[in-house]
Short mmCIF file of C-alpha atoms in Angstrom, two decimals:
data_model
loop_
_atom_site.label_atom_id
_atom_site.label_comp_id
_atom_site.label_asym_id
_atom_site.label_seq_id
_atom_site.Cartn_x
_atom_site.Cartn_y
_atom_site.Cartn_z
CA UNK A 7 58.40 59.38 8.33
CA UNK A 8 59.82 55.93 7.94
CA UNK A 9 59.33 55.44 11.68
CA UNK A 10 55.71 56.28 11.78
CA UNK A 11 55.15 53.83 9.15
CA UNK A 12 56.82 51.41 11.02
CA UNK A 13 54.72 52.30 13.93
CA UNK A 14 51.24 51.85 11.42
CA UNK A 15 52.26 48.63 9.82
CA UNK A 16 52.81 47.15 13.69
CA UNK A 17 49.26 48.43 14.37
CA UNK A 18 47.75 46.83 11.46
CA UNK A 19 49.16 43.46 12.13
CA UNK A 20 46.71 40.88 14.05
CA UNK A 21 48.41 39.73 17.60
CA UNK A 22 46.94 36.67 18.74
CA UNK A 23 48.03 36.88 22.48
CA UNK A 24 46.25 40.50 21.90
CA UNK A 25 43.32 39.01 21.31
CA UNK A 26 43.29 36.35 23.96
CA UNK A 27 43.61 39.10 26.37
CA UNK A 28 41.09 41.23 25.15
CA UNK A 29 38.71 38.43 25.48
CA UNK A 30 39.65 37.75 28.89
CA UNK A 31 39.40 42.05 29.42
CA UNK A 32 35.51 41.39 28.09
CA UNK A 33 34.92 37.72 29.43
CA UNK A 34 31.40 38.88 30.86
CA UNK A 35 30.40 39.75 26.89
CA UNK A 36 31.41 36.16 25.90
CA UNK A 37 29.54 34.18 29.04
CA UNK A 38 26.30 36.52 28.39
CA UNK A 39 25.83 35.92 25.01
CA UNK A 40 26.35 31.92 25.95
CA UNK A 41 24.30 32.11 28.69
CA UNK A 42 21.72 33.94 27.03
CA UNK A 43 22.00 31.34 23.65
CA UNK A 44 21.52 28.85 26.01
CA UNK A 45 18.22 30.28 27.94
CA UNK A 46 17.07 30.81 24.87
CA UNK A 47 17.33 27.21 23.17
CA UNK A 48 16.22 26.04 26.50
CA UNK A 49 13.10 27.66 26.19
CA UNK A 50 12.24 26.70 22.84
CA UNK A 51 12.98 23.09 23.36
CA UNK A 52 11.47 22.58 26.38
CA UNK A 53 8.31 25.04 25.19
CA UNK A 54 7.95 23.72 22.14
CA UNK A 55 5.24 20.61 21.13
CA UNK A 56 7.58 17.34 20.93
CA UNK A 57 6.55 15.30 17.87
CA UNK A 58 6.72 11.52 18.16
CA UNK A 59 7.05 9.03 15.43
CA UNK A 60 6.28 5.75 15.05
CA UNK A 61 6.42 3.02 11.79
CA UNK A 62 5.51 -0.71 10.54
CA UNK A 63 7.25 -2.33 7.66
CA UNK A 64 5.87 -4.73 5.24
CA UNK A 65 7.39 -7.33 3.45
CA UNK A 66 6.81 -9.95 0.73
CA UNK A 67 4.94 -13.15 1.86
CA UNK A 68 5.68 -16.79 0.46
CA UNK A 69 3.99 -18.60 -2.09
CA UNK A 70 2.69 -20.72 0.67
CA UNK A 71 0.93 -18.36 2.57
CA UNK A 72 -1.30 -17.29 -0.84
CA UNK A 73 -2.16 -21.45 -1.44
CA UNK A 74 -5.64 -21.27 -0.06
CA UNK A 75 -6.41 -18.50 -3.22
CA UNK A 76 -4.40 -20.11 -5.63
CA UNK A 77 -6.20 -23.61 -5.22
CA UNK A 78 -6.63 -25.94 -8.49
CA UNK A 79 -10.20 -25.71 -8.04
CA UNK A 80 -10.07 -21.85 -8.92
CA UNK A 81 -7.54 -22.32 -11.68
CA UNK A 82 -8.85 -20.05 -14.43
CA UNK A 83 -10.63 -17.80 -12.28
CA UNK A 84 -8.42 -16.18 -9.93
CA UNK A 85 -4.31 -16.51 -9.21
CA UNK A 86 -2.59 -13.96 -7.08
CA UNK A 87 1.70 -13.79 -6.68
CA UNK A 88 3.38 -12.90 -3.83
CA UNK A 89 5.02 -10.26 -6.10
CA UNK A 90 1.60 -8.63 -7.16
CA UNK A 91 -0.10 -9.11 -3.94
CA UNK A 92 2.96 -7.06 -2.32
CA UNK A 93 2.88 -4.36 -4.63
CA UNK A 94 -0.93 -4.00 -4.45
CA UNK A 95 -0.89 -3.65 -0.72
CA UNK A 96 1.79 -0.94 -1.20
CA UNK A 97 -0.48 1.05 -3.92
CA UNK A 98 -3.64 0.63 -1.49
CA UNK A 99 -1.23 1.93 1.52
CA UNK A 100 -0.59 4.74 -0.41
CA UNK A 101 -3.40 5.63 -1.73
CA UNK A 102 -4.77 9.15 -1.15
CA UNK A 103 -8.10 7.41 -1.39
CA UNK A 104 -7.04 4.67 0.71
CA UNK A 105 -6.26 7.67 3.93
CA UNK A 106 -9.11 9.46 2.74
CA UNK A 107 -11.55 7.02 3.71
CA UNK A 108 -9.51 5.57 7.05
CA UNK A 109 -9.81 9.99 8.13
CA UNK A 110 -13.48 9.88 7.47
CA UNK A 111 -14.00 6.58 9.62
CA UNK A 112 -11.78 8.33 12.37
CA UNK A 113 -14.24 11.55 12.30
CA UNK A 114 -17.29 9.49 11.96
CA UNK A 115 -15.78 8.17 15.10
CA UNK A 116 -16.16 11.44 17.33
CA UNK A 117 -13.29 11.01 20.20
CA UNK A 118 -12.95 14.65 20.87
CA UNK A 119 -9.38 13.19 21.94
CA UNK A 120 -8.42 12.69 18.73
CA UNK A 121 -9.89 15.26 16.83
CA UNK A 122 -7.99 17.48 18.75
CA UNK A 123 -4.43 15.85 16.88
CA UNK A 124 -6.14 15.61 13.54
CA UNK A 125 -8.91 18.30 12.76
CA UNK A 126 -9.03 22.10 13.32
CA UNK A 127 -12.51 23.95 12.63
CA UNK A 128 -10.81 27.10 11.41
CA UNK A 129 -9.41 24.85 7.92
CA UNK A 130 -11.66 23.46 5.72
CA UNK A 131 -12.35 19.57 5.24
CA UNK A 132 -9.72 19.14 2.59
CA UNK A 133 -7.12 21.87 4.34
CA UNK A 134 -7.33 19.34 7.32
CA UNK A 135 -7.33 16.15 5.51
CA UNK A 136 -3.95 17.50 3.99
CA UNK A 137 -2.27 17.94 6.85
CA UNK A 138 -3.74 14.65 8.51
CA UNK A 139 -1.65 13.17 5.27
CA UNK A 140 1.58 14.63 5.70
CA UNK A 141 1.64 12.68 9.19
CA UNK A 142 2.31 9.91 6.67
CA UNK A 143 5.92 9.20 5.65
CA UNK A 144 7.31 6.39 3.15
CA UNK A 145 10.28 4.24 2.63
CA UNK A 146 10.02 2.32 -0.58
CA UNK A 147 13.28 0.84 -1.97
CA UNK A 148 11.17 -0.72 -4.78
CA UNK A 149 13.13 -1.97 -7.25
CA UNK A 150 16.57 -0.02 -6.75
CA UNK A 151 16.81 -2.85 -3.43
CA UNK A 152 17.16 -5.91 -3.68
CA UNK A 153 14.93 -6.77 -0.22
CA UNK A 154 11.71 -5.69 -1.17
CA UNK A 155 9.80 -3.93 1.91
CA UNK A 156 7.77 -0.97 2.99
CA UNK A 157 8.30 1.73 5.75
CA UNK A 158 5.21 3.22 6.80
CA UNK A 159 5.64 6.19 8.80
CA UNK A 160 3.52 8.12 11.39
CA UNK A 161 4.36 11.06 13.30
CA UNK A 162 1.67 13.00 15.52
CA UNK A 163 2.50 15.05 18.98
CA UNK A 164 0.58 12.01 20.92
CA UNK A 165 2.82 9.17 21.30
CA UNK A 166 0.15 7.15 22.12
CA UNK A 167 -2.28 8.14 19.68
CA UNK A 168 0.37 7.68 16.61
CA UNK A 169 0.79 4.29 17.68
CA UNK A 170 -2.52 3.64 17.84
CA UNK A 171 -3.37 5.18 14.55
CA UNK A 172 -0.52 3.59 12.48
CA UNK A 173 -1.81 0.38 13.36
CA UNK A 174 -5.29 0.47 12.71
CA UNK A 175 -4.46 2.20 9.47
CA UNK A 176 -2.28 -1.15 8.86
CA UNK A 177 -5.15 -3.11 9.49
CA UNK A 178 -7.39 -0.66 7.39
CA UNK A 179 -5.12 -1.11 4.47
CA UNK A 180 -5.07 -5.29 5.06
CA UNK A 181 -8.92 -5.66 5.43
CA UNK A 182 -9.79 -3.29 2.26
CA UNK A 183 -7.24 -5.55 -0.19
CA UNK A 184 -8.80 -8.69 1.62
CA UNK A 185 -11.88 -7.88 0.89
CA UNK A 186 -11.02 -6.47 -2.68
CA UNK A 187 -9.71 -9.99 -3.24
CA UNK A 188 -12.63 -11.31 -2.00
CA UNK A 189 -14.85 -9.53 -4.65
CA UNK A 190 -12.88 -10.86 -6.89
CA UNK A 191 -13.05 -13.97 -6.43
CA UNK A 192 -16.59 -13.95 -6.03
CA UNK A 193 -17.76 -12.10 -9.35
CA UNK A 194 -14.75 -14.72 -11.60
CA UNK A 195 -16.14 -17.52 -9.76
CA UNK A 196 -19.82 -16.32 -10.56
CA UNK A 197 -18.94 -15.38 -13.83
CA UNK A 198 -16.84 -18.47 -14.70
CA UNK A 199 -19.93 -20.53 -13.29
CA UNK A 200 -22.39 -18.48 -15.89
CA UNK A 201 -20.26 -19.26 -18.48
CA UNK A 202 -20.19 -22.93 -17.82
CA UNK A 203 -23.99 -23.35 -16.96
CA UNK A 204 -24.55 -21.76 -20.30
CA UNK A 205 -22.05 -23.80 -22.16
CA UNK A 206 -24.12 -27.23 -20.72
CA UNK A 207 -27.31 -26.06 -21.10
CA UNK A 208 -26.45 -25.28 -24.54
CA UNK A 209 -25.75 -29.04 -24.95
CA UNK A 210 -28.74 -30.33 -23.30
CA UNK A 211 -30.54 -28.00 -25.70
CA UNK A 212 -28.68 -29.43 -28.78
CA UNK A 213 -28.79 -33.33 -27.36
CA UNK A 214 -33.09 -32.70 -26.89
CA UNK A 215 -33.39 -31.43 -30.05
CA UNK A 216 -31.14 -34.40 -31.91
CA UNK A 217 -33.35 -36.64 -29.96
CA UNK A 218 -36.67 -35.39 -30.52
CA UNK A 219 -36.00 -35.25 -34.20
CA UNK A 220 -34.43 -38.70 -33.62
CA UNK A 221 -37.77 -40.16 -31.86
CA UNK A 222 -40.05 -38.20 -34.34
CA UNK A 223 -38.00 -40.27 -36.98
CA UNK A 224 -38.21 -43.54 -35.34
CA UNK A 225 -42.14 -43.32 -34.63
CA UNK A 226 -43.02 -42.57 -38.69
CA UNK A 227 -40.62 -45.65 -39.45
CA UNK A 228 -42.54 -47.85 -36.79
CA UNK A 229 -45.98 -46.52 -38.27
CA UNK A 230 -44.45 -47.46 -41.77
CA UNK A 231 -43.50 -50.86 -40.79
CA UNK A 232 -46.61 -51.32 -39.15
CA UNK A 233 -48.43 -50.75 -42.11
CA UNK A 234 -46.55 -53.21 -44.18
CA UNK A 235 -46.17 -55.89 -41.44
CA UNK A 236 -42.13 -55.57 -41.10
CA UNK A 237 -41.58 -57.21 -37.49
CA UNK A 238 -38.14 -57.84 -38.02
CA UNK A 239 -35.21 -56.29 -39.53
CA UNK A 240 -35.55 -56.33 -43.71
CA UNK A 241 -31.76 -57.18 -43.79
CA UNK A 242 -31.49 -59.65 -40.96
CA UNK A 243 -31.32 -63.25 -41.51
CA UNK A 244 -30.88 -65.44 -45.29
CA UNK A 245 -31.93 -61.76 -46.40
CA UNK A 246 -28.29 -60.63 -48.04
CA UNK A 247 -30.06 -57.40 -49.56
CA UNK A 248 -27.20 -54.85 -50.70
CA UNK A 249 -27.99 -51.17 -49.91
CA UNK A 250 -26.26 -48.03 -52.07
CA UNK A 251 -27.11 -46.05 -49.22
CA UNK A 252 -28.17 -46.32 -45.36
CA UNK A 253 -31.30 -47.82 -45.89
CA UNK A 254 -34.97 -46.16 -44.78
CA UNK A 255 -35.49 -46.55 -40.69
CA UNK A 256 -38.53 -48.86 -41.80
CA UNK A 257 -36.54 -51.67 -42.43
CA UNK A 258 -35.18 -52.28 -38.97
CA UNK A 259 -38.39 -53.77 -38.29
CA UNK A 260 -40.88 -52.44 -35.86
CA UNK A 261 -39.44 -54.89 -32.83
CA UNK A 262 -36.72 -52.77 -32.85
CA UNK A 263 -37.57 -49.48 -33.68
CA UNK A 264 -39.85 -49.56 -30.61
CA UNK A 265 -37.26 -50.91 -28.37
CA UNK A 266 -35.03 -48.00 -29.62
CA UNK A 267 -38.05 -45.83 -28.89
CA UNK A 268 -38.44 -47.44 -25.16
CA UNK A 269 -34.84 -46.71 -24.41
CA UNK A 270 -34.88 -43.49 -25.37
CA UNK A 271 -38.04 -42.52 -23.61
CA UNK A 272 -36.39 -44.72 -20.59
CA UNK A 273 -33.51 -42.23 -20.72
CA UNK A 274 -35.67 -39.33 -18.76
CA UNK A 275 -35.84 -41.27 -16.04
CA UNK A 276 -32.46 -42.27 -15.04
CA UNK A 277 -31.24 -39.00 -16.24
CA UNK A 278 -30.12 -37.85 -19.78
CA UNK A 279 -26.91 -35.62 -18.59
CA UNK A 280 -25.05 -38.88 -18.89
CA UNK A 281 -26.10 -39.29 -22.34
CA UNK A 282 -24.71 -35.82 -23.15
CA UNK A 283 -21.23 -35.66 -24.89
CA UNK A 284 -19.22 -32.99 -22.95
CA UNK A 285 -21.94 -32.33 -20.16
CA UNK A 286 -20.20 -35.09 -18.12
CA UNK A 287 -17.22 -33.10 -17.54
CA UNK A 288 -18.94 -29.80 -17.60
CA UNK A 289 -20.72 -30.88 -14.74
CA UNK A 290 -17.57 -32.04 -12.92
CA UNK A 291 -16.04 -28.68 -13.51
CA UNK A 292 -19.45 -26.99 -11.92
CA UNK A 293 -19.41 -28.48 -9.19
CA UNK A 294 -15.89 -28.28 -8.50
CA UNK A 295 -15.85 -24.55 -8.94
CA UNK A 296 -18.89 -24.24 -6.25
CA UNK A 297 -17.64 -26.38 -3.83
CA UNK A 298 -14.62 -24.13 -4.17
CA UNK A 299 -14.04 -22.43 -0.53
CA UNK A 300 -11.22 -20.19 0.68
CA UNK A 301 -10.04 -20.33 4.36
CA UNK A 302 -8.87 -16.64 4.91
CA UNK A 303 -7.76 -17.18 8.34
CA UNK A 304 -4.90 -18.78 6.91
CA UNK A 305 -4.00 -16.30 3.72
CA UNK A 306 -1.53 -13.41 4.21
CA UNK A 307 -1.03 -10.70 1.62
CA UNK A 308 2.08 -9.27 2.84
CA UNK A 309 4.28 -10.08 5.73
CA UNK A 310 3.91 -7.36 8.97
CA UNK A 311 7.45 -7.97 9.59
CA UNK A 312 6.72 -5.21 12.60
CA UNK A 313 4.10 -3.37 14.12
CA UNK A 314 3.77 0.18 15.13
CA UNK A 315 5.17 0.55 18.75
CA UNK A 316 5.24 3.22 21.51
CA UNK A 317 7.51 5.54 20.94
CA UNK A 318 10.45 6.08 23.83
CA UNK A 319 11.57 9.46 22.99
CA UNK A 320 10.25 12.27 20.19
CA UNK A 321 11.72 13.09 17.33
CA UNK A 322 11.54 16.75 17.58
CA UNK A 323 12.94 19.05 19.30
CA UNK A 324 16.08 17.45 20.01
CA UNK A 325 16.90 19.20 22.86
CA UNK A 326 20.57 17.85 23.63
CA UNK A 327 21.45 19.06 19.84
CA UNK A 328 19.43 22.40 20.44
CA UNK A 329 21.26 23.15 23.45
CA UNK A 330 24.69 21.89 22.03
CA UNK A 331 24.30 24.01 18.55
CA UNK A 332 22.93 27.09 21.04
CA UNK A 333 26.25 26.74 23.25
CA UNK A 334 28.68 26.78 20.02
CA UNK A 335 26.36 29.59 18.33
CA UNK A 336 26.76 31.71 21.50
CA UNK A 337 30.65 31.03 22.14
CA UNK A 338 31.50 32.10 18.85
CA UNK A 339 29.00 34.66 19.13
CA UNK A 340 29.96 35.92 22.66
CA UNK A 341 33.84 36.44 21.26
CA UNK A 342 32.51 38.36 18.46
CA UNK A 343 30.98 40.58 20.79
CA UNK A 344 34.45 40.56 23.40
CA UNK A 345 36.62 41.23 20.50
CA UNK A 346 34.16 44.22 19.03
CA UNK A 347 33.98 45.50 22.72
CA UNK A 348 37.68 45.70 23.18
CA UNK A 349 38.11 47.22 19.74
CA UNK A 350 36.00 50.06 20.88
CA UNK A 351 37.61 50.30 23.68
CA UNK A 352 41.60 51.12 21.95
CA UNK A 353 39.50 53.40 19.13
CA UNK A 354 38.57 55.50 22.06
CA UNK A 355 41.70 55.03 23.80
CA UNK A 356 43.09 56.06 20.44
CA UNK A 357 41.64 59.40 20.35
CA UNK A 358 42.35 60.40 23.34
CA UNK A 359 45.60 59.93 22.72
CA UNK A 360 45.68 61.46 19.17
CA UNK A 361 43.90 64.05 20.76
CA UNK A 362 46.36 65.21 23.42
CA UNK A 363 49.40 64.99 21.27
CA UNK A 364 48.20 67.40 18.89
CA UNK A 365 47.34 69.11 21.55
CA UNK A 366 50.77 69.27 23.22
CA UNK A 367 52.38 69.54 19.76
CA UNK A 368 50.15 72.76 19.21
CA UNK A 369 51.77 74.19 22.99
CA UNK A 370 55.39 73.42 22.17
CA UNK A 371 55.23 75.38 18.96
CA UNK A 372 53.99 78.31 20.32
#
C-alpha cells in the first residue's frame, strides 16, 4: 500500500527535464503553431490598409507680431493679445463648425481622388462627416503646461493626401480668424466713427443755434440803436454810467454791433468748425480713425512652429511588433500544444499498461 502511494505521489510531481523532453518528442507541434502565428500576422499586416499620420503645432506669437492691429490710432476700437489671439485660433481649430465647413469646401471640390478617403455613398452626410472628424486628433497642454502650444493631428490611409489636407485645413483655420478679425475691426471702426460724427454734428448743431439766436439778438439791438442814433458804445468814453446788470445789446452802439454781425456772418466762409469748442479735436480723432490702415501681410495670429509633412512610415499596422507579438503568442502557444500532445500520449500509454496488468493479475489468480 505504502509503496503504491509512493509510486502516485512520484507521478503527480512536475519534472522539468520531463517536460523539456516531451517538447523536443512533439517539436513539430511547437514550430507549426509558430509558423502558422507567424503566416498569419504576416498576412494581416501586410493585407491590411496602412494608416499614415501627419501633424502641425501652433504656438503663441509675440506682442510684436500683433502691432499693426494694436496701433494707437485704433485704441478704443479694437486690441487683440497674443494670449487671446492664441486661444481663439485653438477654439476655431477645433471647432466642429470650423471642419464642417473646410469638408463641405473639399466636396464642393469634386476630386473623385479624394472623395474616395473621405466620403462613402452608402452613410449619410452627417455619418460621413463624423468619421471625416475623427481623422482629427489633439494635443492641448493648455494650462496644466507651462509652453503653451497645439498638436493638430491628421491621420488618413493616403500619405500624401493627409499631408495635403492638414495643411490647407491650417490655412483654413488662419484665413477664417483673419478675416473674423477683419470684421471686426471694420464694424468698431465704423461704429466708433458713427459715434464720433454724431457727437460733432451735435455740436455744430448746438454752436448754429447759439449763433443764430446770437445774430437774431445783435440785429434787434442794431435796429434799436438805429432808431435812437447810438453810433458808439453808451458806456465808452467820459460816459462812467454804472450798470446793476449786463446792460441791453443797444448800448454797444450800432458801429459795433454790426462789426460783430460782419464777423460772424464772415465766419461761414473761412469755416465755422474752428469756432466750435470740442469739434477741433473731434475732427482730429475722425480723421485719425479713417486714415487708420492695417498691413496684414505683416500680422501673425499664432506661430506655425511646423507644418504638416510627408509621412515616412504609417502608423498602423506595425508590422515588426505584429510579427514579434505573433512569434511569442505562437511559442508559448506551440508548447501548450507539445506538452498537451505528450500528455496524451503517457494517458494512453497509461492504459495500456493498466490494462495488461489487470489483465495478467486476473491469469495468475486463476
Amino acid at each position: 500500500m505504502s509503496m503504491d502511494t509512493s509510486h502516485t505521489a512520484n507521478n503527480d510531481e512536475i519534472d522539468l527535464f520531463d517536460l523539456i523532453d516531451d517538447i523536443k518528442d512533439k517539436w513539430y507541434w511547437l514550430i507549426g503553431t509558430v509558423a502558422l502565428s507567424l503566416c498569419l500576422a504576416l498576412v494581416y499586416a501586410f493585407a491590411t490598409t496602412p494608416v499614415y499620420q501627419t501633424e502641425v503645432v501652433y504656438k503663441e506669437v509675440s506682442d510684436t507680431d500683433l502691432l499693426p492691429v494694436n496701433q494707437p490710432r485704433l485704441q478704443g476700437v479694437f486690441s487683440l493679445s497674443n494670449e487671446k489671439s492664441f486661444k481663439e485660433v485653438r477654439a476655431l481649430a477645433r471647432s466642429g463648425n470650423t471642419k464642417r465647413a473646410f469638408y463641405n469646401q473639399l466636396l464642393a471640390e469634386k476630386d473623385d481622388s479624394l472623395l474616395t478617403l473621405i466620403y462613402d455613398e452608402r452613410l449619410t452626410s452627417e455619418q460621413n462627416f463624423s468619421k471625416f472628424s475623427e481623422f482629427f486628433a489633439y494635443v492641448d497642454p493648455g494650462a496644466k503646461d507651462g509652453d503653451v502650444f497645439l498638436r493638430i493631428k491628421f491621420t488618413l490611409s493616403d500619405a500624401q493626401w493627409a499631408t495635403v489636407l492638414l495643411n490647407r485645413y491650417s490655412d483654413f483655420v488662419l484665413q477664417r480668424y483673419l478675416t473674423e478679425v477683419r470684421n471686426t475691426i471694420h464694424l468698431n471702426k465704423q461704429s466708433r466713427l458713427d459715434a464720433l460724427r454724431l457727437e460733432a454734428d451735435g455740436l455744430r448743431t448746438k454752436y448754429l443755434a447759439q449763433k443764430n439766436q446770437r445774430m437774431l439778438a445783435l440785429e434787434e439791438a442794431s435796429s434799436i440803436a438805429a432808431s435812437i442814433k447810438q453810433k458808439m458804445p453808451f458806456y465808452s468814453g467820459s460816459n462812467n454810467a454804472v450798470f446793476g446788470a449786463q446792460p441791453p445789446l443797444f448800448m454797444m452802439g450800432q458801429t459795433v454791433i454790426n462789426a460783430e454781425l460782419s464777423q460772424m456772418r464772415s465766419r461761414a466762409e473761412r469755416g465755422e468748425d474752428a469756432y466750435i469748442s470740442g469739434l477741433p479735436e473731434l475732427n482730429w480723432k475722425i480723421q485719425n480713425l479713417e486714415e487708420a490702415e492695417v498691413n496684414w501681410d505683416s500680422v501673425r495670429f499664432v506661430q506655425l512652429d511646423q507644418s504638416a509633412v510627408l509621412p515616412l512610415k504609417p502608423i498602423k499596422p506595425r508590422k515588426a511588433m505584429i510579427v514579434a507579438l505573433a512569434g511569442v503568442v505562437g511559442g508559448m502557444a506551440g508548447v501548450m500544444f507539445a506538452l498537451l500532445a505528450a500528455a496524451q500520449v503517457r494517458r494512453k500509454k497509461s492504459k495500456i499498461g493498466n490494462r495488461r496488468r489487470r489483465i495478467s493479475a486476473m491469469l495468475k489468480s486463476r
